Tab-separated table of C-alpha atoms in Angstrom:
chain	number	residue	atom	x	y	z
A	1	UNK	CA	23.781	46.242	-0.937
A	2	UNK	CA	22.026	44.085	-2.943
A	3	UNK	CA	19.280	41.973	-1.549
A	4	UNK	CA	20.056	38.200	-1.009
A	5	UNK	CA	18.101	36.043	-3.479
A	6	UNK	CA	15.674	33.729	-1.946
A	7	UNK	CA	16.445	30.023	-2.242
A	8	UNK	CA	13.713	28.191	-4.357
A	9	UNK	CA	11.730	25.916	-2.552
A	10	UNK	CA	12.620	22.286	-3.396
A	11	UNK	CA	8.880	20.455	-4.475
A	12	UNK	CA	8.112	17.219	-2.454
A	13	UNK	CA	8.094	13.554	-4.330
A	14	UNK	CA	4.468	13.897	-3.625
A	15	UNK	CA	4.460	17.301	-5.518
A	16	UNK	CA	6.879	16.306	-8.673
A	17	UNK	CA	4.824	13.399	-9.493
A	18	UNK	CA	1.432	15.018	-9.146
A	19	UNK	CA	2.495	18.107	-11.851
A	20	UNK	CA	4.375	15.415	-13.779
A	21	UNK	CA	0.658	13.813	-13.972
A	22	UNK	CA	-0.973	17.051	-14.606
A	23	UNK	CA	1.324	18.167	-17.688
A	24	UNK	CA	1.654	14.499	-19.252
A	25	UNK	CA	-2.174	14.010	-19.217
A	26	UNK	CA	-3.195	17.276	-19.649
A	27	UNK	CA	-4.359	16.598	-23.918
A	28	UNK	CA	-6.039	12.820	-22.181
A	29	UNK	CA	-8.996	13.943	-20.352
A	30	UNK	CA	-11.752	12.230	-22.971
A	31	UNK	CA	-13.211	9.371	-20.994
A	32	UNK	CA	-16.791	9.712	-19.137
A	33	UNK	CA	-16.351	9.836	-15.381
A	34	UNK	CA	-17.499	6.446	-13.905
A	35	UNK	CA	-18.735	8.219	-10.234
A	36	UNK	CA	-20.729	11.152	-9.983
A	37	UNK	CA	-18.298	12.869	-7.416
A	38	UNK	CA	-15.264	13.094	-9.601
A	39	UNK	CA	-13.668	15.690	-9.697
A	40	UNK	CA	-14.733	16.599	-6.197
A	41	UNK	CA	-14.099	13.319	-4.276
A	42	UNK	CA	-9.972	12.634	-3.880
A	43	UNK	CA	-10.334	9.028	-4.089
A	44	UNK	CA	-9.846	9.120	-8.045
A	45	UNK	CA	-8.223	11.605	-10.189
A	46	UNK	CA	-7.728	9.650	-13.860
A	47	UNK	CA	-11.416	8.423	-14.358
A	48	UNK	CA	-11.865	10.655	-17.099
A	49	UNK	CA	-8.768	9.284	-18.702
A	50	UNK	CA	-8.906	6.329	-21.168
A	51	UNK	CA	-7.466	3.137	-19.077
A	52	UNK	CA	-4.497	2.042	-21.153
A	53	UNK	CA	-3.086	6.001	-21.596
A	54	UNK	CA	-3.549	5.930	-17.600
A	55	UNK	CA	-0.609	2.767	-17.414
A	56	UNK	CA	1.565	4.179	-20.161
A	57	UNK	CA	1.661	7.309	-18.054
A	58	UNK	CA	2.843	5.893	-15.094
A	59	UNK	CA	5.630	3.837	-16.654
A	60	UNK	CA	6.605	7.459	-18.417
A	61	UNK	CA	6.564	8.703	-14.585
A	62	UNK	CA	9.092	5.797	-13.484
A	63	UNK	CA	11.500	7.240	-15.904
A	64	UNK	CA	10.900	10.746	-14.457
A	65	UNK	CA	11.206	9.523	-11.817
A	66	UNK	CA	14.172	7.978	-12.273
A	67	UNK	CA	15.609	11.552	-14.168
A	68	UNK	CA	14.707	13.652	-10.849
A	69	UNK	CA	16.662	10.764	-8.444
A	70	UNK	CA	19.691	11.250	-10.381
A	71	UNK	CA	19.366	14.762	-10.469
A	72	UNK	CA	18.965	14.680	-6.806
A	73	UNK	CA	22.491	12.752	-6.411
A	74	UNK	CA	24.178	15.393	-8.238
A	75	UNK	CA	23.116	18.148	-6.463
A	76	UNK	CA	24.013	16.681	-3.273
A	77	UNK	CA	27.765	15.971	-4.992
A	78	UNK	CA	26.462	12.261	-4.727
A	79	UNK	CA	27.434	11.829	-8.961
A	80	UNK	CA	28.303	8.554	-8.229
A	81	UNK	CA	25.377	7.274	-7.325
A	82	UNK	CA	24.171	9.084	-9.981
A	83	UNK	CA	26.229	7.357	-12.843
A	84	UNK	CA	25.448	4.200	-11.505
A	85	UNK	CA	22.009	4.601	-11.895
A	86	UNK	CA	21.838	6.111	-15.186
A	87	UNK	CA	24.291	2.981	-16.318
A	88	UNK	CA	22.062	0.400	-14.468
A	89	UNK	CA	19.067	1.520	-15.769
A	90	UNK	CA	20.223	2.431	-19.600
A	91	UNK	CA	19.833	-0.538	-20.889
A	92	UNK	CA	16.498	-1.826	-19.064
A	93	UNK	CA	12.846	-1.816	-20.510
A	94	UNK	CA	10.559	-0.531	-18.307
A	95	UNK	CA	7.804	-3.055	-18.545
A	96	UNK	CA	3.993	-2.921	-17.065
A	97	UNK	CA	1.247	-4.944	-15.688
A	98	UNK	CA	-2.733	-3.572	-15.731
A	99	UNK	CA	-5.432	-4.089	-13.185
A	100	UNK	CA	-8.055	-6.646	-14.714
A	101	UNK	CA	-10.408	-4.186	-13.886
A	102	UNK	CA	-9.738	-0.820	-13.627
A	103	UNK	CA	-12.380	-0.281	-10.994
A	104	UNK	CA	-14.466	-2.039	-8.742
A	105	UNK	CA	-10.521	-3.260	-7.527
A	106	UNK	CA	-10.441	-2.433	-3.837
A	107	UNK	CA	-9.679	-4.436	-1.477
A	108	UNK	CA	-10.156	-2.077	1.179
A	109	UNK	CA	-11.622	1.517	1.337
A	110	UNK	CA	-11.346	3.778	4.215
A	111	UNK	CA	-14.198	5.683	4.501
A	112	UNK	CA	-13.725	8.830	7.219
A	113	UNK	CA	-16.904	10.116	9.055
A	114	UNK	CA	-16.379	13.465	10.067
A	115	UNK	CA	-18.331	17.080	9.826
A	116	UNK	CA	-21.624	14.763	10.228
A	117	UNK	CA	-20.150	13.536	6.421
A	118	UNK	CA	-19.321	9.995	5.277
A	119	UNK	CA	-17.136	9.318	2.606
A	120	UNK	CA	-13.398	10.824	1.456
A	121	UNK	CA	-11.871	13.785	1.610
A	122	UNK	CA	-11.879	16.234	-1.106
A	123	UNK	CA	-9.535	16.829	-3.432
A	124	UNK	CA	-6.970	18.843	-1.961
A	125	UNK	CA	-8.809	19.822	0.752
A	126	UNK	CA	-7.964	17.578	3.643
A	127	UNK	CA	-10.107	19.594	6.275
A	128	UNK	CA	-13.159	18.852	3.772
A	129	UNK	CA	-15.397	15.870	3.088
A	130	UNK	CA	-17.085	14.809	-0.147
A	131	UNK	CA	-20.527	12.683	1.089
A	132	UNK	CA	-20.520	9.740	-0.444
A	133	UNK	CA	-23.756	8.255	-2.776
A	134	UNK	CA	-21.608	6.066	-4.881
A	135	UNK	CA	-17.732	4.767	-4.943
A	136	UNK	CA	-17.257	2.297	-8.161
A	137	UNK	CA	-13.673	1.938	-6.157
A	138	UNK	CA	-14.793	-0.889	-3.630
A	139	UNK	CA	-17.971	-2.185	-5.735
A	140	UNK	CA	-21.399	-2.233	-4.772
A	141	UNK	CA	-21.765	-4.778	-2.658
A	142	UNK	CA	-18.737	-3.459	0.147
A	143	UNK	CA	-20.357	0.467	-0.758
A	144	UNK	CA	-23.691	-1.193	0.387
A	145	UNK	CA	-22.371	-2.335	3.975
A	146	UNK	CA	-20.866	0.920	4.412
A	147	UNK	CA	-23.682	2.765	3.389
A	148	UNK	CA	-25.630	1.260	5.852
A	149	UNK	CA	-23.289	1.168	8.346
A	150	UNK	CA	-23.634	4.813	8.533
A	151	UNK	CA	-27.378	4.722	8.358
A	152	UNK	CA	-27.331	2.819	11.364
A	153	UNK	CA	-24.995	4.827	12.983
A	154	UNK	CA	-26.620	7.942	12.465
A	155	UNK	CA	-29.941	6.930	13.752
A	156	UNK	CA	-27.972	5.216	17.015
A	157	UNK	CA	-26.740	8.801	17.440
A	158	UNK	CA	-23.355	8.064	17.027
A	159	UNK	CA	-21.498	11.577	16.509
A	160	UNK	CA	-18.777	12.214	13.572
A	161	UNK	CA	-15.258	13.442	15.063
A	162	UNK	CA	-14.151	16.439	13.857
A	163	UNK	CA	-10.747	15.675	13.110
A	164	UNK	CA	-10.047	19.672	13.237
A	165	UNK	CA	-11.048	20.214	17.241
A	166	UNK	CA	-10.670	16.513	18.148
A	167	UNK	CA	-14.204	16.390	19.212
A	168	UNK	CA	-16.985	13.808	18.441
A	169	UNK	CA	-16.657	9.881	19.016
A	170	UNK	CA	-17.123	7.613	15.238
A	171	UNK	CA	-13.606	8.411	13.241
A	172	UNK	CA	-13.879	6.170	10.460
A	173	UNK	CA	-16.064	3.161	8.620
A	174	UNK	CA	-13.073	0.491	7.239
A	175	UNK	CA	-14.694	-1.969	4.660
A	176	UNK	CA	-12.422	-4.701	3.977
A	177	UNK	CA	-13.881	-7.776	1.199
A	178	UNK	CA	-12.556	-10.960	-0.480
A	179	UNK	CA	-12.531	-12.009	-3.654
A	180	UNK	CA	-13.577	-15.854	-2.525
A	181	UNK	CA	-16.691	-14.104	-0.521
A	182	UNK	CA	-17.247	-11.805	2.816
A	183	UNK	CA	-16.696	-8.527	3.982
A	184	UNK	CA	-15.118	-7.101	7.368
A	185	UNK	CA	-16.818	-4.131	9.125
A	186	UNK	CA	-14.202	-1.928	11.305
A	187	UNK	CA	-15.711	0.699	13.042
A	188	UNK	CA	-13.223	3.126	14.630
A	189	UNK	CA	-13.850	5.459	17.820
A	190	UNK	CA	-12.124	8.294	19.660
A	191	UNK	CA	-13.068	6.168	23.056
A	192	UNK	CA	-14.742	3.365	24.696
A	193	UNK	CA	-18.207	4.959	25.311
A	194	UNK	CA	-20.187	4.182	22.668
A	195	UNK	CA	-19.821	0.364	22.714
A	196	UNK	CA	-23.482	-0.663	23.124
A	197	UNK	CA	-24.006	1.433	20.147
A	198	UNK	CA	-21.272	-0.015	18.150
A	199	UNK	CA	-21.855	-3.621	19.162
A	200	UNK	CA	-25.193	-3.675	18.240
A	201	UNK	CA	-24.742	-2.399	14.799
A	202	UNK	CA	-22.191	-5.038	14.159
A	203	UNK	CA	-23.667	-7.448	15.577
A	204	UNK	CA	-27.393	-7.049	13.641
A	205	UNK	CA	-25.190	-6.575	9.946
A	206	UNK	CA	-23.522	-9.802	10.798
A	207	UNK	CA	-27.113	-11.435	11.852
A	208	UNK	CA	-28.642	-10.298	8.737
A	209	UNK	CA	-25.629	-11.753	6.854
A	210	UNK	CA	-24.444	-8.178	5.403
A	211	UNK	CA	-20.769	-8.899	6.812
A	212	UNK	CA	-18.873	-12.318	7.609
A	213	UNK	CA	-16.317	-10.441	10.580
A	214	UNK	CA	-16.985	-7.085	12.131
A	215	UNK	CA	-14.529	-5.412	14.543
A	216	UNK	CA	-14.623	-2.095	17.216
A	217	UNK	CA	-11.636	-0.607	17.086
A	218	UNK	CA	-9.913	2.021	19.213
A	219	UNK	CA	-7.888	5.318	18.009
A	220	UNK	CA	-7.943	7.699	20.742
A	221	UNK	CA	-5.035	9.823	19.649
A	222	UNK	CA	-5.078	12.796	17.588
A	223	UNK	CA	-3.573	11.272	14.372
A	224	UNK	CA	-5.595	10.664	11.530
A	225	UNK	CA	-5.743	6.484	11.668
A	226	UNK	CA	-8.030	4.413	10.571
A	227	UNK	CA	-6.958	1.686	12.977
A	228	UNK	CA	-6.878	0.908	16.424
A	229	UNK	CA	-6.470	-1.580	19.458
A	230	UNK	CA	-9.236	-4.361	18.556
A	231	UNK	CA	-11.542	-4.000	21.725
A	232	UNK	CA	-14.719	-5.994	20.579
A	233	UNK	CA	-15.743	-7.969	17.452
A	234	UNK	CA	-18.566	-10.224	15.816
A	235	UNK	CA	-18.652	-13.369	13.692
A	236	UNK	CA	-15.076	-14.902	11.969
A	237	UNK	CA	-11.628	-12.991	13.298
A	238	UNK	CA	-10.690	-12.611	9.416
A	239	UNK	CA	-11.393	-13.164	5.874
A	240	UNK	CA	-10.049	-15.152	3.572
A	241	UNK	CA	-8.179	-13.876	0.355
A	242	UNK	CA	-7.081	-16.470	-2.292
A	243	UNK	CA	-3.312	-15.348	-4.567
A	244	UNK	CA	-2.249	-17.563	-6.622
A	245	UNK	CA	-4.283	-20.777	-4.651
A	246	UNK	CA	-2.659	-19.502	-1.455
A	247	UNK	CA	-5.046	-18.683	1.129
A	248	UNK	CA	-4.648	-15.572	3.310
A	249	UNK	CA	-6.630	-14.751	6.111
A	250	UNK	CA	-7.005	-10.828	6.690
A	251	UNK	CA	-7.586	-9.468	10.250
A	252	UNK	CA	-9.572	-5.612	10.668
A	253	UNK	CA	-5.299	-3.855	10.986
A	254	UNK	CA	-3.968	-6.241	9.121
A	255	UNK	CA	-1.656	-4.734	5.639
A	256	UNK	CA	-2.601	-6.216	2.241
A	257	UNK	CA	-2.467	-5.126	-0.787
A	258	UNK	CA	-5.338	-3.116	-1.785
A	259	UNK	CA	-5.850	-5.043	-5.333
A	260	UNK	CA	-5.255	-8.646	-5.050
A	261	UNK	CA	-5.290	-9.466	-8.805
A	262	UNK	CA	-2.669	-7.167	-9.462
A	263	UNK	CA	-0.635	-8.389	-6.139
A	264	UNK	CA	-0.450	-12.317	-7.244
A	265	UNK	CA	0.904	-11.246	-10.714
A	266	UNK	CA	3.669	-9.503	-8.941
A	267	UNK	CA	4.303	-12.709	-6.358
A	268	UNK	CA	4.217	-14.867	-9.320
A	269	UNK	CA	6.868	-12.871	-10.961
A	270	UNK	CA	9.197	-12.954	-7.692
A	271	UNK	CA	7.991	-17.028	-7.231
A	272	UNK	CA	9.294	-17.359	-10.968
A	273	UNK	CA	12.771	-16.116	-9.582
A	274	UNK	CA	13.014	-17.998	-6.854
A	275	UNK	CA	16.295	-20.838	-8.056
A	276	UNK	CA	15.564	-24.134	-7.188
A	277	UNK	CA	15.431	-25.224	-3.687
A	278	UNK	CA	16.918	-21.958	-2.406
A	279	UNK	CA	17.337	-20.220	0.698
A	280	UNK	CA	15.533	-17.475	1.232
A	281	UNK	CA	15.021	-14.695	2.891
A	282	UNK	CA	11.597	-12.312	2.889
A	283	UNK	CA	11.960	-9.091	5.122
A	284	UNK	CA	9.259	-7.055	5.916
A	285	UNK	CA	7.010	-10.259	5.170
A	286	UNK	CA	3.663	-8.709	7.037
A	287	UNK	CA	1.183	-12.053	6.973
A	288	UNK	CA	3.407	-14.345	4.788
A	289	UNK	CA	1.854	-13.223	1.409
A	290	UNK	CA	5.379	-13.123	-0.084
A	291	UNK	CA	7.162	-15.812	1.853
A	292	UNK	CA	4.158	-18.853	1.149
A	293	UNK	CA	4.136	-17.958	-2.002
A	294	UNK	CA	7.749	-18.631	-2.995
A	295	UNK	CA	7.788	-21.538	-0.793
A	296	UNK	CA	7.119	-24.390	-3.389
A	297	UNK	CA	9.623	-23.382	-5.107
A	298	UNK	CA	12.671	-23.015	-2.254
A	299	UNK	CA	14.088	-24.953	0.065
A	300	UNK	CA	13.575	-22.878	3.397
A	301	UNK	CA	11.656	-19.322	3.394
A	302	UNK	CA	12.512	-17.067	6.552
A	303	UNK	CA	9.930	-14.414	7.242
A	304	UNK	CA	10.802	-11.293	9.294
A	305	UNK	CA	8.149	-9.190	10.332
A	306	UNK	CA	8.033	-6.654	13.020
A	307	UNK	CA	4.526	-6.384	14.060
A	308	UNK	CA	3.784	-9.572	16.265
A	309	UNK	CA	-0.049	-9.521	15.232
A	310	UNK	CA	1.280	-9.871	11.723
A	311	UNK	CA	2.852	-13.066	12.576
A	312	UNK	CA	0.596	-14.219	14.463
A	313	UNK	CA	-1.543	-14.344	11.225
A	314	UNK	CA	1.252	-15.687	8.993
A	315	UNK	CA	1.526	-18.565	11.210
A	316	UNK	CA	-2.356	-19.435	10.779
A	317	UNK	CA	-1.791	-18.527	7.048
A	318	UNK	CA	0.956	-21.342	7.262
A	319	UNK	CA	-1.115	-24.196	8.971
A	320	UNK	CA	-3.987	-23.129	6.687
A	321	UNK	CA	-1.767	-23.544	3.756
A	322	UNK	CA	0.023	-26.833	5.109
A	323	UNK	CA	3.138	-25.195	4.477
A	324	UNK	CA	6.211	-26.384	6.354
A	325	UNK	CA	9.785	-24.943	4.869
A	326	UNK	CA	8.619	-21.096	6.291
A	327	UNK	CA	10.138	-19.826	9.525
A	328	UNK	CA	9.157	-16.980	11.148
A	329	UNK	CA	10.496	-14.113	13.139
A	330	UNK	CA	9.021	-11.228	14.952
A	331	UNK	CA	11.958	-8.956	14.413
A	332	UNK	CA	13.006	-5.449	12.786
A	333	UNK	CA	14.565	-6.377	9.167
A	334	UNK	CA	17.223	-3.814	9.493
A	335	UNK	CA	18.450	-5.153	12.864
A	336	UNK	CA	18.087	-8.755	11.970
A	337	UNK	CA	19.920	-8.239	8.705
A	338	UNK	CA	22.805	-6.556	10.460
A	339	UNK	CA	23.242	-9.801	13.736
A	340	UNK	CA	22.268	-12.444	11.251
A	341	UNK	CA	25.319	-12.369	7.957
A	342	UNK	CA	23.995	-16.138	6.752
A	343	UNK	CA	23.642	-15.090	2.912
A	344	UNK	CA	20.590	-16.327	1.151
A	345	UNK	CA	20.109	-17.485	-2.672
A	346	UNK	CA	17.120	-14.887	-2.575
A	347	UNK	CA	16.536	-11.895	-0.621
A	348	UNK	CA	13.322	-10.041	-1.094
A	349	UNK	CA	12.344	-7.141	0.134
A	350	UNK	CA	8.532	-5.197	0.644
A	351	UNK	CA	9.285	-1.880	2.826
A	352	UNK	CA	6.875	0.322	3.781
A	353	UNK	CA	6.753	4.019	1.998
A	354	UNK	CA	10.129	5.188	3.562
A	355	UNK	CA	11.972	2.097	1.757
A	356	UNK	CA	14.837	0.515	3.347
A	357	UNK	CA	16.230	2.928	5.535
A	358	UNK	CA	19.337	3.918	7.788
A	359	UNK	CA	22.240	1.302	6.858
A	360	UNK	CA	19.978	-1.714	4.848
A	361	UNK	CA	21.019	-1.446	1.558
A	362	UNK	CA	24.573	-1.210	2.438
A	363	UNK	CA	24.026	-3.945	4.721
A	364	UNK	CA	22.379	-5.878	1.625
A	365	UNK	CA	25.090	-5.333	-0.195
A	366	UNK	CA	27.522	-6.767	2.099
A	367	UNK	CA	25.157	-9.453	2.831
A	368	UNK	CA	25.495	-10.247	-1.401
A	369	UNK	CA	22.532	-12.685	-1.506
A	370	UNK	CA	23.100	-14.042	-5.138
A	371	UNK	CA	19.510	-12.598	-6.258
A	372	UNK	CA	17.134	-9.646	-4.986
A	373	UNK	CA	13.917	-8.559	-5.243
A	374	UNK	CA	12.686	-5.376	-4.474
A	375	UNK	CA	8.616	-4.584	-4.652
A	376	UNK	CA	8.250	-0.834	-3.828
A	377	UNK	CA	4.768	1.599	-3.352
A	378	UNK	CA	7.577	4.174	-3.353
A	379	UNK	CA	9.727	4.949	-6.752
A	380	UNK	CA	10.882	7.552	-5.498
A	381	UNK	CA	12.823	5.659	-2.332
A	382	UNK	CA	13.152	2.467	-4.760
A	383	UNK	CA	15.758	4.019	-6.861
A	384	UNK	CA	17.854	6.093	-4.146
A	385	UNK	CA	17.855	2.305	-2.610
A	386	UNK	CA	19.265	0.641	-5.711
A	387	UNK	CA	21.570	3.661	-6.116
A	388	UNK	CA	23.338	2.505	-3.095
A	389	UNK	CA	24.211	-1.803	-4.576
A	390	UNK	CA	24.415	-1.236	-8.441
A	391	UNK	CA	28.049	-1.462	-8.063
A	392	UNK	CA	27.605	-4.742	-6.907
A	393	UNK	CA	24.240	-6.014	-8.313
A	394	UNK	CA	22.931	-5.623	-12.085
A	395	UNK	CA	19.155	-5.169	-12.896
A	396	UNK	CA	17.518	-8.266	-14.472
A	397	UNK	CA	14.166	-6.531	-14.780
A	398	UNK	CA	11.366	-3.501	-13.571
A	399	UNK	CA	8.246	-3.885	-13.875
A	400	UNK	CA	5.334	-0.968	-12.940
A	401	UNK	CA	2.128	-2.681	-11.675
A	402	UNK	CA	-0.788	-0.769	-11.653
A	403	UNK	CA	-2.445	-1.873	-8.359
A	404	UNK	CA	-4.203	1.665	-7.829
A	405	UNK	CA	-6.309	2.413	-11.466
A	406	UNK	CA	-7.817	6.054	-11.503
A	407	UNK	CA	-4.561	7.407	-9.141
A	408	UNK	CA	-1.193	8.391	-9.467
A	409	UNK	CA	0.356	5.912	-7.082
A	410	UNK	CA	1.804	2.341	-8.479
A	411	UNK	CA	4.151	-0.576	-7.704
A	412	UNK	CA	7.297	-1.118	-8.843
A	413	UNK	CA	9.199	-4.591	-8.889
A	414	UNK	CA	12.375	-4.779	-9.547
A	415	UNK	CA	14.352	-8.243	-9.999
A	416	UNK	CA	18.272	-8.082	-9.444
A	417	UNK	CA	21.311	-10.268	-9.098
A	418	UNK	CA	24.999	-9.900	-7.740
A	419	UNK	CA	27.776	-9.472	-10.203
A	420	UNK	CA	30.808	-9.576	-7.834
């Protein structure tokens, strides 16, 4: 008998697009490393490549992207799906948008403390932890807070957790800043014990004027998170981030993008498609970042957003903003999509990593709002989505936006409209 052949091992997105990286910029490694720790340190991977040959690679990767999706459909008999891709997408130029800066970007860096070591975790070794002197990711002045952060930390006695054997109380230093001025200090612990420790050090940074909003936050499960239930918290609840003249307050668990010049390019392209006076609808709308700023532009925005602390910030965003044509919902978008069929002129959405899931697109597609737009941190899920309404819906434009220089990750917007 002869033995059975064993079935290859299908690679992860995560996987594909990390060799795709490693063969297509193999011959592009000739730029000086900006941070001492690359090459150890897994916060960066393409510092020693030139800037520009790190964006053309990544609009290359869409359309491998875009290869191994269609692949995927046939091999699951889903050739369909697959045509209508390849036809939707044949005659489309795949367009990009660079970071201003390509470092010194960050919104917000999450810096683990754990192994009595501060900083990220080394490159493909997540039980590992490259100390951190430098990090030209978040700048100097948000490195500086964190920096001392620990410092004061350490000599309060505060102990790292060990993420391994779940032992040890400080998880994680969260630096959050704004472009218009101030930074937030989150300091995340396994439990409640150490709060005199923790209080104190937030409360003498924000004294000495080092931070502007400084938060204790609670994780006490065994996940890796780098947020928690807000127990305690100094100075302002938020900061304040400015897109495109909107102003956007940011609370310590609150989502944003993580590089705000990039982010208003991409709301000004999905503003610029907004028809006049429209209706429209914005799921997955987090603090209102998407939904105020379409608003001048449309007749009514409605904003559904799951997370009720999310809302809760939108609607301060709105009052802030004297907006008045944005409603909001504390809702899943799947579930209000499927008990609410009024069609909009514009439906946009912004999922999370998974994409829309379960039943959305084909409720989307049933739905047949006149124009979509769909901004993705996934390609990968992007493109399986769109698989499922280019029957129905034509693509007007994609555009890759490079909101994480130095890494393999992007955005992807893509702007659509109904043709039946």
């Amino acid at each position: 008998m002869q033995p059975r052949a064993k079935k290859k091992k299908k690679l992860s997105d995560k996987r594909l697009l990390r060799d795709f990286f490693t063969t297509e910029l193999a011959e592009s490694r000739t730029a000086a490393p900006a941070c001492r720790h690359f090459g150890d340190c897994g916060g960066c991977e393409f510092q020693d490549v030139p800037y520009e040959r790190q964006v053309e690679a990544k609009v290359r990767a869409f359309g491998f992207i875009a290869e191994t999706v269609m692949n995927g459909f046939r091999e699951k008999e889903e050739s369909a799906k697959a045509d209508l891709l390849q036809r939707g997408l044949a005659d489309v130029i795949i367009e990009s948008e660079q970071s201003p800066v390509p470092l010194g970007y960050r919104q917000r860096m999450d810096y683990v403390f754990a192994f009595e070591k501060a900083g990220l975790r080394r490159v493909n070794r997540h039980k590992q932890v490259v100390d951190l002197e430098e990090c030209p990711l978040l700048g100097t002045e948000g490195f500086a807070v964190f920096q001392e952060a620990r410092r004061r930390a350490e000599a309060a006695g505060l102990e790292s957790y060990d993420y391994m054997r779940h032992t040890g109380e400080l998880r994680y230093f969260v630096v959050r800043r704004s472009r218009t001025g101030g930074i937030l200090l989150s300091l995340v612990t396994k439990t409640e014990t150490p709060r005199e420790a923790v209080m104190a050090i937030l409360q003498s940074m924000h004294d000495e004027g080092r931070i502007v909003s400084g938060h204790w936050l609670l994780a006490p499960g065994l996940g890796d998170v780098s947020f928690g239930e807000r127990l305690d918290g100094v100075g302002d609840d938020s900061i304040v981030e400015e897109l495109n003249g909107i102003r956007l307050r940011i609370g310590p668990n609150t989502f944003f993008q993580s590089n705000p010049a990039v982010a208003e390019k991409a709301y000004a392209a999905i503003q610029a498609f907004v028809p006049p006076g429209a209706e429209v609808l914005d799921l997955y709308s987090g603090v209102g970042s998407i939904a105020l700023s379409v608003a001048s532009g449309a007749g009514r925005v409605t904003a559904v957003e799951n997370v009720p602390a999310n809302v809760a910030l939108a609607e301060v965003n709105i009052r802030d903003n004297d907006i008045h044509n944005v409603r909001l919902l504390v809702d899943d978008s799947a579930k209000y999509l499927r008990e609410h069929p009024e069609r909009p002129d514009l439906l946009v959405v912004n999922p999370p990593r998974p994409g829309v899931e379960g039943d959305g697109m084909a409720t989307i597609a049933a739905l047949g709002p006149a124009r979509l737009a769909y901004l993705s941190c996934n390609p990968f899920t992007l493109l399986r989505n769109l698989a499922e309404i280019l029957d129905t819906y034509r693509i007007v434009s994609i555009r890759v936006y490079d909101m994480f220089p130095a890494t393999r990750h992007f955005e992807t917007l893509a702007l659509l409209e109904r043709t039946a």
